[in-house]
Amino acid sequence: MPTTALYRDDFYLSTCEAVVTAVHEGGAVELDQTCFYATSGGQPGDTGVFERADGSKIAVAVTRHGETKDIILHQLAEGEALPLVGEKLVLHIDWPRRYKLMRMHAACHLLSVVCAYPITGAAVGEDESRVDFDMSETIDKGQVTADLMRLVQENHPIYVQWITDEELIANPGIVKSKNVRPPVGMGRVSLVCIGENSSVDSQPCGGTHVSETQEVGAIHIAKIEKKGKENRRFRIRFGAPDASV
């Protein structure tokens, strides 16, 4: 049955109560609602724990979608006890990990502003993310880093607006990515907006992000790789250019 994805309306929700609706062979658990983000659009799914009424914990190794986007499966770590259908649990995501992913995902959006080229691929990571652009031009990574940090330090708000699936289909030009499509089929699509009145950017995206650019913190372009004649891969890392953290 469909799972209510609470994270779609509150990126900072790190814990909630939920009821088990199904337990699959292999340790995948469905719930009536969840704050665990499911792997999608280049962002990894959440990890964390389920807390049972007796205080014992069940480790969640990854969260992913089922056959459709409205089904969310919480894959338990190997050897963990299975909860019972109808059991009430308290969910706790690994917040430090999620927050790094939120900061990184927001950084990827800022990069797409600084480098206004079609996106051919992306992957959000805890310590390094990559964004691939359809471009043949040579660009200075130091200048890109400076432009990124300017946007970070200007501390623009980041917020979500909602449009219908039909509005997205009628306006395909608002999607920057050439091969990753925003999640549709749930009736509404989130537009991640940066800046007052979307003055910096507006992009359909189902991921999680921080609420202002300053929260991204220090970031830099560690490397720009040539991937084919007209494809460049940008690697984003936390910290100053001379840092490895």
PDB file of C-alpha atoms in Angstrom:
ATOM      1  CA  MET A   1       0.000   0.000   0.000  1.00  0.00           C
ATOM      2  CA  PRO A   2       1.180   3.611  -0.555  1.00  0.00           C
ATOM      3  CA  THR A   3       3.477   5.163   2.035  1.00  0.00           C
ATOM      4  CA  THR A   4       3.080   8.807   3.035  1.00  0.00           C
ATOM      5  CA  ALA A   5       6.498  10.372   2.405  1.00  0.00           C
ATOM      6  CA  LEU A   6       6.730  12.934   5.209  1.00  0.00           C
ATOM      7  CA  TYR A   7      10.126  14.119   3.986  1.00  0.00           C
ATOM      8  CA  ARG A   8       8.515  15.656   0.942  1.00  0.00           C
ATOM      9  CA  ASP A   9       7.020  18.380   3.134  1.00  0.00           C
ATOM     10  CA  ASP A  10       9.709  18.630   5.842  1.00  0.00           C
ATOM     11  CA  PHE A  11      13.353  17.983   4.959  1.00  0.00           C
ATOM     12  CA  TYR A  12      14.372  18.477   8.610  1.00  0.00           C
ATOM     13  CA  LEU A  13      12.049  15.832  10.053  1.00  0.00           C
ATOM     14  CA  SER A  14      14.469  13.291  11.542  1.00  0.00           C
ATOM     15  CA  THR A  15      12.068  11.163  13.581  1.00  0.00           C
ATOM     16  CA  CYS A  16       8.420  10.107  13.442  1.00  0.00           C
ATOM     17  CA  GLU A  17       6.037   7.334  14.448  1.00  0.00           C
ATOM     18  CA  ALA A  18       4.814   4.786  11.933  1.00  0.00           C
ATOM     19  CA  VAL A  19       2.897   1.526  11.692  1.00  0.00           C
ATOM     20  CA  VAL A  20       4.222  -1.503   9.826  1.00  0.00           C
ATOM     21  CA  THR A  21       1.965  -2.361   6.873  1.00  0.00           C
ATOM     22  CA  ALA A  22       4.015  -5.144   5.235  1.00  0.00           C
ATOM     23  CA  VAL A  23       7.164  -7.192   5.807  1.00  0.00           C
ATOM     24  CA  HIS A  24       8.722  -8.832   2.760  1.00  0.00           C
ATOM     25  CA  GLU A  25      10.993 -11.826   2.504  1.00  0.00           C
ATOM     26  CA  GLY A  26      14.545 -10.517   2.568  1.00  0.00           C
ATOM     27  CA  GLY A  27      13.846  -7.892   5.213  1.00  0.00           C
ATOM     28  CA  ALA A  28      12.144  -5.050   3.317  1.00  0.00           C
ATOM     29  CA  VAL A  29       9.594  -3.243   5.490  1.00  0.00           C
ATOM     30  CA  GLU A  30       6.710  -1.028   4.394  1.00  0.00           C
ATOM     31  CA  LEU A  31       5.157   1.575   6.711  1.00  0.00           C
ATOM     32  CA  ASP A  32       2.076   3.762   6.635  1.00  0.00           C
ATOM     33  CA  GLN A  33       4.329   6.845   6.688  1.00  0.00           C
ATOM     34  CA  THR A  34       8.040   7.588   6.866  1.00  0.00           C
ATOM     35  CA  CYS A  35      10.653  10.322   7.272  1.00  0.00           C
ATOM     36  CA  PHE A  36      13.256   8.093   5.538  1.00  0.00           C
ATOM     37  CA  TYR A  37      14.155   9.413   2.082  1.00  0.00           C
ATOM     38  CA  ALA A  38      14.027   6.759  -0.644  1.00  0.00           C
ATOM     39  CA  THR A  39      16.904   6.568  -3.144  1.00  0.00           C
ATOM     40  CA  SER A  40      16.051   8.718  -6.164  1.00  0.00           C
ATOM     41  CA  GLY A  41      17.476  11.295  -8.547  1.00  0.00           C
ATOM     42  CA  GLY A  42      21.084  10.650  -7.605  1.00  0.00           C
ATOM     43  CA  GLN A  43      20.545  11.040  -3.846  1.00  0.00           C
ATOM     44  CA  PRO A  44      21.094   7.917  -1.687  1.00  0.00           C
ATOM     45  CA  GLY A  45      18.285   6.680   0.513  1.00  0.00           C
ATOM     46  CA  ASP A  46      18.363   7.207   4.261  1.00  0.00           C
ATOM     47  CA  THR A  47      19.800   4.838   6.819  1.00  0.00           C
ATOM     48  CA  GLY A  48      18.940   4.769  10.510  1.00  0.00           C
ATOM     49  CA  VAL A  49      17.035   2.709  13.071  1.00  0.00           C
ATOM     50  CA  PHE A  50      13.539   1.653  14.005  1.00  0.00           C
ATOM     51  CA  GLU A  51      12.845   1.814  17.746  1.00  0.00           C
ATOM     52  CA  ARG A  52      10.422  -0.760  19.124  1.00  0.00           C
ATOM     53  CA  ALA A  53       8.140  -0.335  22.145  1.00  0.00           C
ATOM     54  CA  ASP A  54      10.608  -2.232  24.366  1.00  0.00           C
ATOM     55  CA  GLY A  55      13.399   0.180  23.406  1.00  0.00           C
ATOM     56  CA  SER A  56      15.270  -2.266  21.175  1.00  0.00           C
ATOM     57  CA  LYS A  57      16.576  -1.006  17.826  1.00  0.00           C
ATOM     58  CA  ILE A  58      16.345  -2.392  14.288  1.00  0.00           C
ATOM     59  CA  ALA A  59      18.983  -1.099  11.869  1.00  0.00           C
ATOM     60  CA  VAL A  60      17.869   0.103   8.411  1.00  0.00           C
ATOM     61  CA  ALA A  61      20.592  -0.337   5.759  1.00  0.00           C
ATOM     62  CA  VAL A  62      18.939   1.587   2.909  1.00  0.00           C
ATOM     63  CA  THR A  63      15.604   3.036   1.826  1.00  0.00           C
ATOM     64  CA  ARG A  64      14.351   2.632  -1.737  1.00  0.00           C
ATOM     65  CA  HIS A  65      11.207   2.696  -3.833  1.00  0.00           C
ATOM     66  CA  GLY A  66       9.195  -0.394  -4.623  1.00  0.00           C
ATOM     67  CA  GLU A  67       7.499  -1.133  -7.932  1.00  0.00           C
ATOM     68  CA  THR A  68       6.034   2.368  -7.957  1.00  0.00           C
ATOM     69  CA  LYS A  69       7.166   5.685  -6.487  1.00  0.00           C
ATOM     70  CA  ASP A  70       4.451   5.660  -3.816  1.00  0.00           C
ATOM     71  CA  ILE A  71       5.799   2.425  -2.310  1.00  0.00           C
ATOM     72  CA  ILE A  72       8.792   2.920  -0.020  1.00  0.00           C
ATOM     73  CA  LEU A  73      10.810  -0.060   1.166  1.00  0.00           C
ATOM     74  CA  HIS A  74      13.048   0.112   4.240  1.00  0.00           C
ATOM     75  CA  GLN A  75      15.683  -2.576   3.762  1.00  0.00           C
ATOM     76  CA  LEU A  76      16.833  -3.880   7.138  1.00  0.00           C
ATOM     77  CA  ALA A  77      20.478  -4.654   7.808  1.00  0.00           C
ATOM     78  CA  GLU A  78      21.396  -8.329   7.539  1.00  0.00           C
ATOM     79  CA  GLY A  79      20.484 -10.351  10.619  1.00  0.00           C
ATOM     80  CA  GLU A  80      18.134  -7.766  12.113  1.00  0.00           C
ATOM     81  CA  ALA A  81      14.889  -8.850  13.797  1.00  0.00           C
ATOM     82  CA  LEU A  82      11.776  -8.376  11.672  1.00  0.00           C
ATOM     83  CA  PRO A  83       8.994  -6.175  13.049  1.00  0.00           C
ATOM     84  CA  LEU A  84       5.401  -7.386  12.963  1.00  0.00           C
ATOM     85  CA  VAL A  85       2.651  -6.139  10.679  1.00  0.00           C
ATOM     86  CA  GLY A  86       0.605  -3.672  12.729  1.00  0.00           C
ATOM     87  CA  GLU A  87       3.493  -2.893  15.073  1.00  0.00           C
ATOM     88  CA  LYS A  88       4.061   0.758  15.934  1.00  0.00           C
ATOM     89  CA  LEU A  89       7.650   1.954  15.594  1.00  0.00           C
ATOM     90  CA  VAL A  90       9.552   5.179  16.171  1.00  0.00           C
ATOM     91  CA  LEU A  91      11.763   5.988  13.192  1.00  0.00           C
ATOM     92  CA  HIS A  92      15.134   7.705  13.572  1.00  0.00           C
ATOM     93  CA  ILE A  93      17.131   8.581  10.474  1.00  0.00           C
ATOM     94  CA  ASP A  94      20.923   8.928  10.619  1.00  0.00           C
ATOM     95  CA  TRP A  95      20.686  12.716  10.809  1.00  0.00           C
ATOM     96  CA  PRO A  96      24.397  13.664  10.446  1.00  0.00           C
ATOM     97  CA  ARG A  97      24.531  11.630   7.232  1.00  0.00           C
ATOM     98  CA  ARG A  98      21.252  13.056   5.889  1.00  0.00           C
ATOM     99  CA  TYR A  99      22.279  16.625   6.696  1.00  0.00           C
ATOM    100  CA  LYS A 100      25.529  16.219   4.723  1.00  0.00           C
ATOM    101  CA  LEU A 101      23.492  14.880   1.795  1.00  0.00           C
ATOM    102  CA  MET A 102      21.110  17.857   2.064  1.00  0.00           C
ATOM    103  CA  ARG A 103      24.028  20.280   1.999  1.00  0.00           C
ATOM    104  CA  MET A 104      25.612  18.447  -0.933  1.00  0.00           C
ATOM    105  CA  HIS A 105      22.368  18.291  -2.894  1.00  0.00           C
ATOM    106  CA  ALA A 106      21.896  22.032  -2.465  1.00  0.00           C
ATOM    107  CA  ALA A 107      25.499  22.535  -3.614  1.00  0.00           C
ATOM    108  CA  CYS A 108      24.735  20.601  -6.801  1.00  0.00           C
ATOM    109  CA  HIS A 109      21.867  22.984  -7.505  1.00  0.00           C
ATOM    110  CA  LEU A 110      24.192  25.958  -7.027  1.00  0.00           C
ATOM    111  CA  LEU A 111      26.676  24.394  -9.439  1.00  0.00           C
ATOM    112  CA  SER A 112      23.939  24.139 -12.059  1.00  0.00           C
ATOM    113  CA  VAL A 113      23.444  27.900 -11.659  1.00  0.00           C
ATOM    114  CA  VAL A 114      27.155  28.692 -12.018  1.00  0.00           C
ATOM    115  CA  CYS A 115      27.499  26.278 -14.955  1.00  0.00           C
ATOM    116  CA  ALA A 116      24.418  26.898 -17.043  1.00  0.00           C
ATOM    117  CA  TYR A 117      24.720  23.817 -19.266  1.00  0.00           C
ATOM    118  CA  PRO A 118      22.416  20.792 -19.647  1.00  0.00           C
ATOM    119  CA  ILE A 119      23.037  18.199 -16.946  1.00  0.00           C
ATOM    120  CA  THR A 120      23.793  14.691 -18.224  1.00  0.00           C
ATOM    121  CA  GLY A 121      24.217  12.953 -14.878  1.00  0.00           C
ATOM    122  CA  ALA A 122      24.625  13.504 -11.146  1.00  0.00           C
ATOM    123  CA  ALA A 123      25.315  11.605  -7.951  1.00  0.00           C
ATOM    124  CA  VAL A 124      25.061  13.068  -4.454  1.00  0.00           C
ATOM    125  CA  GLY A 125      27.469  11.713  -1.840  1.00  0.00           C
ATOM    126  CA  GLU A 126      28.300  12.416   1.788  1.00  0.00           C
ATOM    127  CA  ASP A 127      31.802  13.719   1.103  1.00  0.00           C
ATOM    128  CA  GLU A 128      31.902  14.138  -2.665  1.00  0.00           C
ATOM    129  CA  SER A 129      29.270  14.686  -5.315  1.00  0.00           C
ATOM    130  CA  ARG A 130      29.536  14.794  -9.078  1.00  0.00           C
ATOM    131  CA  VAL A 131      27.579  16.648 -11.734  1.00  0.00           C
ATOM    132  CA  ASP A 132      28.102  15.961 -15.443  1.00  0.00           C
ATOM    133  CA  PHE A 133      27.423  18.703 -17.983  1.00  0.00           C
ATOM    134  CA  ASP A 134      26.929  18.642 -21.736  1.00  0.00           C
ATOM    135  CA  MET A 135      29.718  21.104 -22.520  1.00  0.00           C
ATOM    136  CA  SER A 136      32.938  21.263 -24.518  1.00  0.00           C
ATOM    137  CA  GLU A 137      34.272  24.551 -23.127  1.00  0.00           C
ATOM    138  CA  THR A 138      37.280  24.697 -20.826  1.00  0.00           C
ATOM    139  CA  ILE A 139      36.422  26.291 -17.495  1.00  0.00           C
ATOM    140  CA  ASP A 140      38.590  27.235 -14.524  1.00  0.00           C
ATOM    141  CA  LYS A 141      37.734  25.252 -11.399  1.00  0.00           C
ATOM    142  CA  GLY A 142      39.035  28.063  -9.170  1.00  0.00           C
ATOM    143  CA  GLN A 143      36.594  30.512 -10.732  1.00  0.00           C
ATOM    144  CA  VAL A 144      33.729  28.025 -10.407  1.00  0.00           C
ATOM    145  CA  THR A 145      34.601  27.555  -6.730  1.00  0.00           C
ATOM    146  CA  ALA A 146      34.647  31.330  -6.199  1.00  0.00           C
ATOM    147  CA  ASP A 147      31.257  31.715  -7.895  1.00  0.00           C
ATOM    148  CA  LEU A 148      29.816  28.876  -5.799  1.00  0.00           C
ATOM    149  CA  MET A 149      31.067  30.367  -2.554  1.00  0.00           C
ATOM    150  CA  ARG A 150      29.638  33.749  -3.478  1.00  0.00           C
ATOM    151  CA  LEU A 151      26.179  32.176  -3.730  1.00  0.00           C
ATOM    152  CA  VAL A 152      26.739  30.321  -0.450  1.00  0.00           C
ATOM    153  CA  GLN A 153      27.816  33.467   1.399  1.00  0.00           C
ATOM    154  CA  GLU A 154      24.968  35.561  -0.002  1.00  0.00           C
ATOM    155  CA  ASN A 155      22.733  33.233   2.034  1.00  0.00           C
ATOM    156  CA  HIS A 156      19.797  32.916  -0.338  1.00  0.00           C
ATOM    157  CA  PRO A 157      16.694  31.114   0.953  1.00  0.00           C
ATOM    158  CA  ILE A 158      15.980  27.627  -0.426  1.00  0.00           C
ATOM    159  CA  TYR A 159      12.359  26.551  -0.434  1.00  0.00           C
ATOM    160  CA  VAL A 160       9.874  24.333  -2.248  1.00  0.00           C
ATOM    161  CA  GLN A 161       6.920  25.248  -4.426  1.00  0.00           C
ATOM    162  CA  TRP A 162       4.550  22.671  -5.844  1.00  0.00           C
ATOM    163  CA  ILE A 163       3.279  22.247  -9.383  1.00  0.00           C
ATOM    164  CA  THR A 164       1.052  19.553 -10.800  1.00  0.00           C
ATOM    165  CA  ASP A 165       2.311  16.703 -12.957  1.00  0.00           C
ATOM    166  CA  GLU A 166       0.385  18.277 -15.838  1.00  0.00           C
ATOM    167  CA  GLU A 167       2.135  21.640 -15.381  1.00  0.00           C
ATOM    168  CA  LEU A 168       5.533  19.931 -15.540  1.00  0.00           C
ATOM    169  CA  ILE A 169       4.607  17.967 -18.659  1.00  0.00           C
ATOM    170  CA  ALA A 170       3.374  21.192 -20.288  1.00  0.00           C
ATOM    171  CA  ASN A 171       6.646  22.987 -19.468  1.00  0.00           C
ATOM    172  CA  PRO A 172       9.489  20.513 -20.171  1.00  0.00           C
ATOM    173  CA  GLY A 173      11.979  23.348 -20.611  1.00  0.00           C
ATOM    174  CA  ILE A 174      12.197  23.954 -16.853  1.00  0.00           C
ATOM    175  CA  VAL A 175      14.085  20.659 -16.430  1.00  0.00           C
ATOM    176  CA  LYS A 176      17.866  21.094 -16.655  1.00  0.00           C
ATOM    177  CA  SER A 177      18.738  17.418 -16.657  1.00  0.00           C
ATOM    178  CA  LYS A 178      18.827  15.625 -19.990  1.00  0.00           C
ATOM    179  CA  ASN A 179      18.405  12.102 -18.618  1.00  0.00           C
ATOM    180  CA  VAL A 180      17.111  12.301 -15.030  1.00  0.00           C
ATOM    181  CA  ARG A 181      13.444  13.145 -14.973  1.00  0.00           C
ATOM    182  CA  PRO A 182      11.635  14.597 -11.945  1.00  0.00           C
ATOM    183  CA  PRO A 183       9.367  12.124 -10.134  1.00  0.00           C
ATOM    184  CA  VAL A 184       5.846  12.198 -11.525  1.00  0.00           C
ATOM    185  CA  GLY A 185       2.848  10.011 -10.922  1.00  0.00           C
ATOM    186  CA  MET A 186       2.049  11.271  -7.427  1.00  0.00           C
ATOM    187  CA  GLY A 187      -0.022  14.234  -8.554  1.00  0.00           C
ATOM    188  CA  ARG A 188       2.455  16.974  -7.709  1.00  0.00           C
ATOM    189  CA  VAL A 189       6.093  17.816  -8.336  1.00  0.00           C
ATOM    190  CA  SER A 190       8.329  19.902  -6.089  1.00  0.00           C
ATOM    191  CA  LEU A 191      10.193  22.892  -7.494  1.00  0.00           C
ATOM    192  CA  VAL A 192      13.309  23.659  -5.482  1.00  0.00           C
ATOM    193  CA  CYS A 193      13.609  27.454  -5.522  1.00  0.00           C
ATOM    194  CA  ILE A 194      16.706  29.437  -4.545  1.00  0.00           C
ATOM    195  CA  GLY A 195      16.521  33.168  -3.813  1.00  0.00           C
ATOM    196  CA  GLU A 196      13.561  35.442  -3.175  1.00  0.00           C
ATOM    197  CA  ASN A 197      10.935  34.784  -5.831  1.00  0.00           C
ATOM    198  CA  SER A 198      13.236  32.132  -7.348  1.00  0.00           C
ATOM    199  CA  SER A 199      15.678  34.875  -8.350  1.00  0.00           C
ATOM    200  CA  VAL A 200      18.670  32.503  -8.347  1.00  0.00           C
ATOM    201  CA  ASP A 201      17.153  29.239  -9.567  1.00  0.00           C
ATOM    202  CA  SER A 202      14.053  27.071  -9.820  1.00  0.00           C
ATOM    203  CA  GLN A 203      14.355  23.391 -10.669  1.00  0.00           C
ATOM    204  CA  PRO A 204      12.049  20.346 -10.388  1.00  0.00           C
ATOM    205  CA  CYS A 205      13.640  17.991  -7.858  1.00  0.00           C
ATOM    206  CA  GLY A 206      12.396  15.383  -5.408  1.00  0.00           C
ATOM    207  CA  GLY A 207      15.496  15.407  -3.198  1.00  0.00           C
ATOM    208  CA  THR A 208      16.137  16.976   0.194  1.00  0.00           C
ATOM    209  CA  HIS A 209      17.914  20.318   0.641  1.00  0.00           C
ATOM    210  CA  VAL A 210      18.939  22.774   3.342  1.00  0.00           C
ATOM    211  CA  SER A 211      16.826  25.895   3.882  1.00  0.00           C
ATOM    212  CA  GLU A 212      19.433  28.528   2.995  1.00  0.00           C
ATOM    213  CA  THR A 213      22.606  28.549   0.950  1.00  0.00           C
ATOM    214  CA  GLN A 214      24.805  29.485   3.917  1.00  0.00           C
ATOM    215  CA  GLU A 215      24.092  26.043   5.425  1.00  0.00           C
ATOM    216  CA  VAL A 216      25.976  24.422   2.544  1.00  0.00           C
ATOM    217  CA  GLY A 217      29.218  25.654   4.122  1.00  0.00           C
ATOM    218  CA  ALA A 218      32.628  25.701   2.472  1.00  0.00           C
ATOM    219  CA  ILE A 219      32.725  23.742  -0.803  1.00  0.00           C
ATOM    220  CA  HIS A 220      35.062  23.585  -3.757  1.00  0.00           C
ATOM    221  CA  ILE A 221      35.465  21.977  -7.142  1.00  0.00           C
ATOM    222  CA  ALA A 222      38.127  19.325  -6.586  1.00  0.00           C
ATOM    223  CA  LYS A 223      38.393  18.195 -10.181  1.00  0.00           C
ATOM    224  CA  ILE A 224      36.927  18.715 -13.650  1.00  0.00           C
ATOM    225  CA  GLU A 225      37.211  15.614 -15.815  1.00  0.00           C
ATOM    226  CA  LYS A 226      36.712  15.286 -19.551  1.00  0.00           C
ATOM    227  CA  LYS A 227      34.225  12.508 -20.226  1.00  0.00           C
ATOM    228  CA  GLY A 228      33.889  12.417 -23.981  1.00  0.00           C
ATOM    229  CA  LYS A 229      34.063  15.212 -26.540  1.00  0.00           C
ATOM    230  CA  GLU A 230      31.184  17.203 -25.077  1.00  0.00           C
ATOM    231  CA  ASN A 231      30.885  16.073 -21.485  1.00  0.00           C
ATOM    232  CA  ARG A 232      32.576  17.438 -18.368  1.00  0.00           C
ATOM    233  CA  ARG A 233      32.361  15.908 -14.883  1.00  0.00           C
ATOM    234  CA  PHE A 234      32.622  18.292 -11.925  1.00  0.00           C
ATOM    235  CA  ARG A 235      33.514  16.825  -8.524  1.00  0.00           C
ATOM    236  CA  ILE A 236      32.325  18.843  -5.514  1.00  0.00           C
ATOM    237  CA  ARG A 237      33.836  18.392  -2.062  1.00  0.00           C
ATOM    238  CA  PHE A 238      33.359  20.042   1.301  1.00  0.00           C
ATOM    239  CA  GLY A 239      36.000  22.386   2.663  1.00  0.00           C
ATOM    240  CA  ALA A 240      38.450  24.846   1.130  1.00  0.00           C
ATOM    241  CA  PRO A 241      40.305  23.859  -2.079  1.00  0.00           C
ATOM    242  CA  ASP A 242      43.362  22.765  -0.109  1.00  0.00           C
ATOM    243  CA  ALA A 243      41.291  20.617   2.276  1.00  0.00           C
ATOM    244  CA  SER A 244      40.384  16.957   1.873  1.00  0.00           C
ATOM    245  CA  VAL A 245      37.418  16.985   4.254  1.00  0.00           C
TER     246      VAL A 245
END
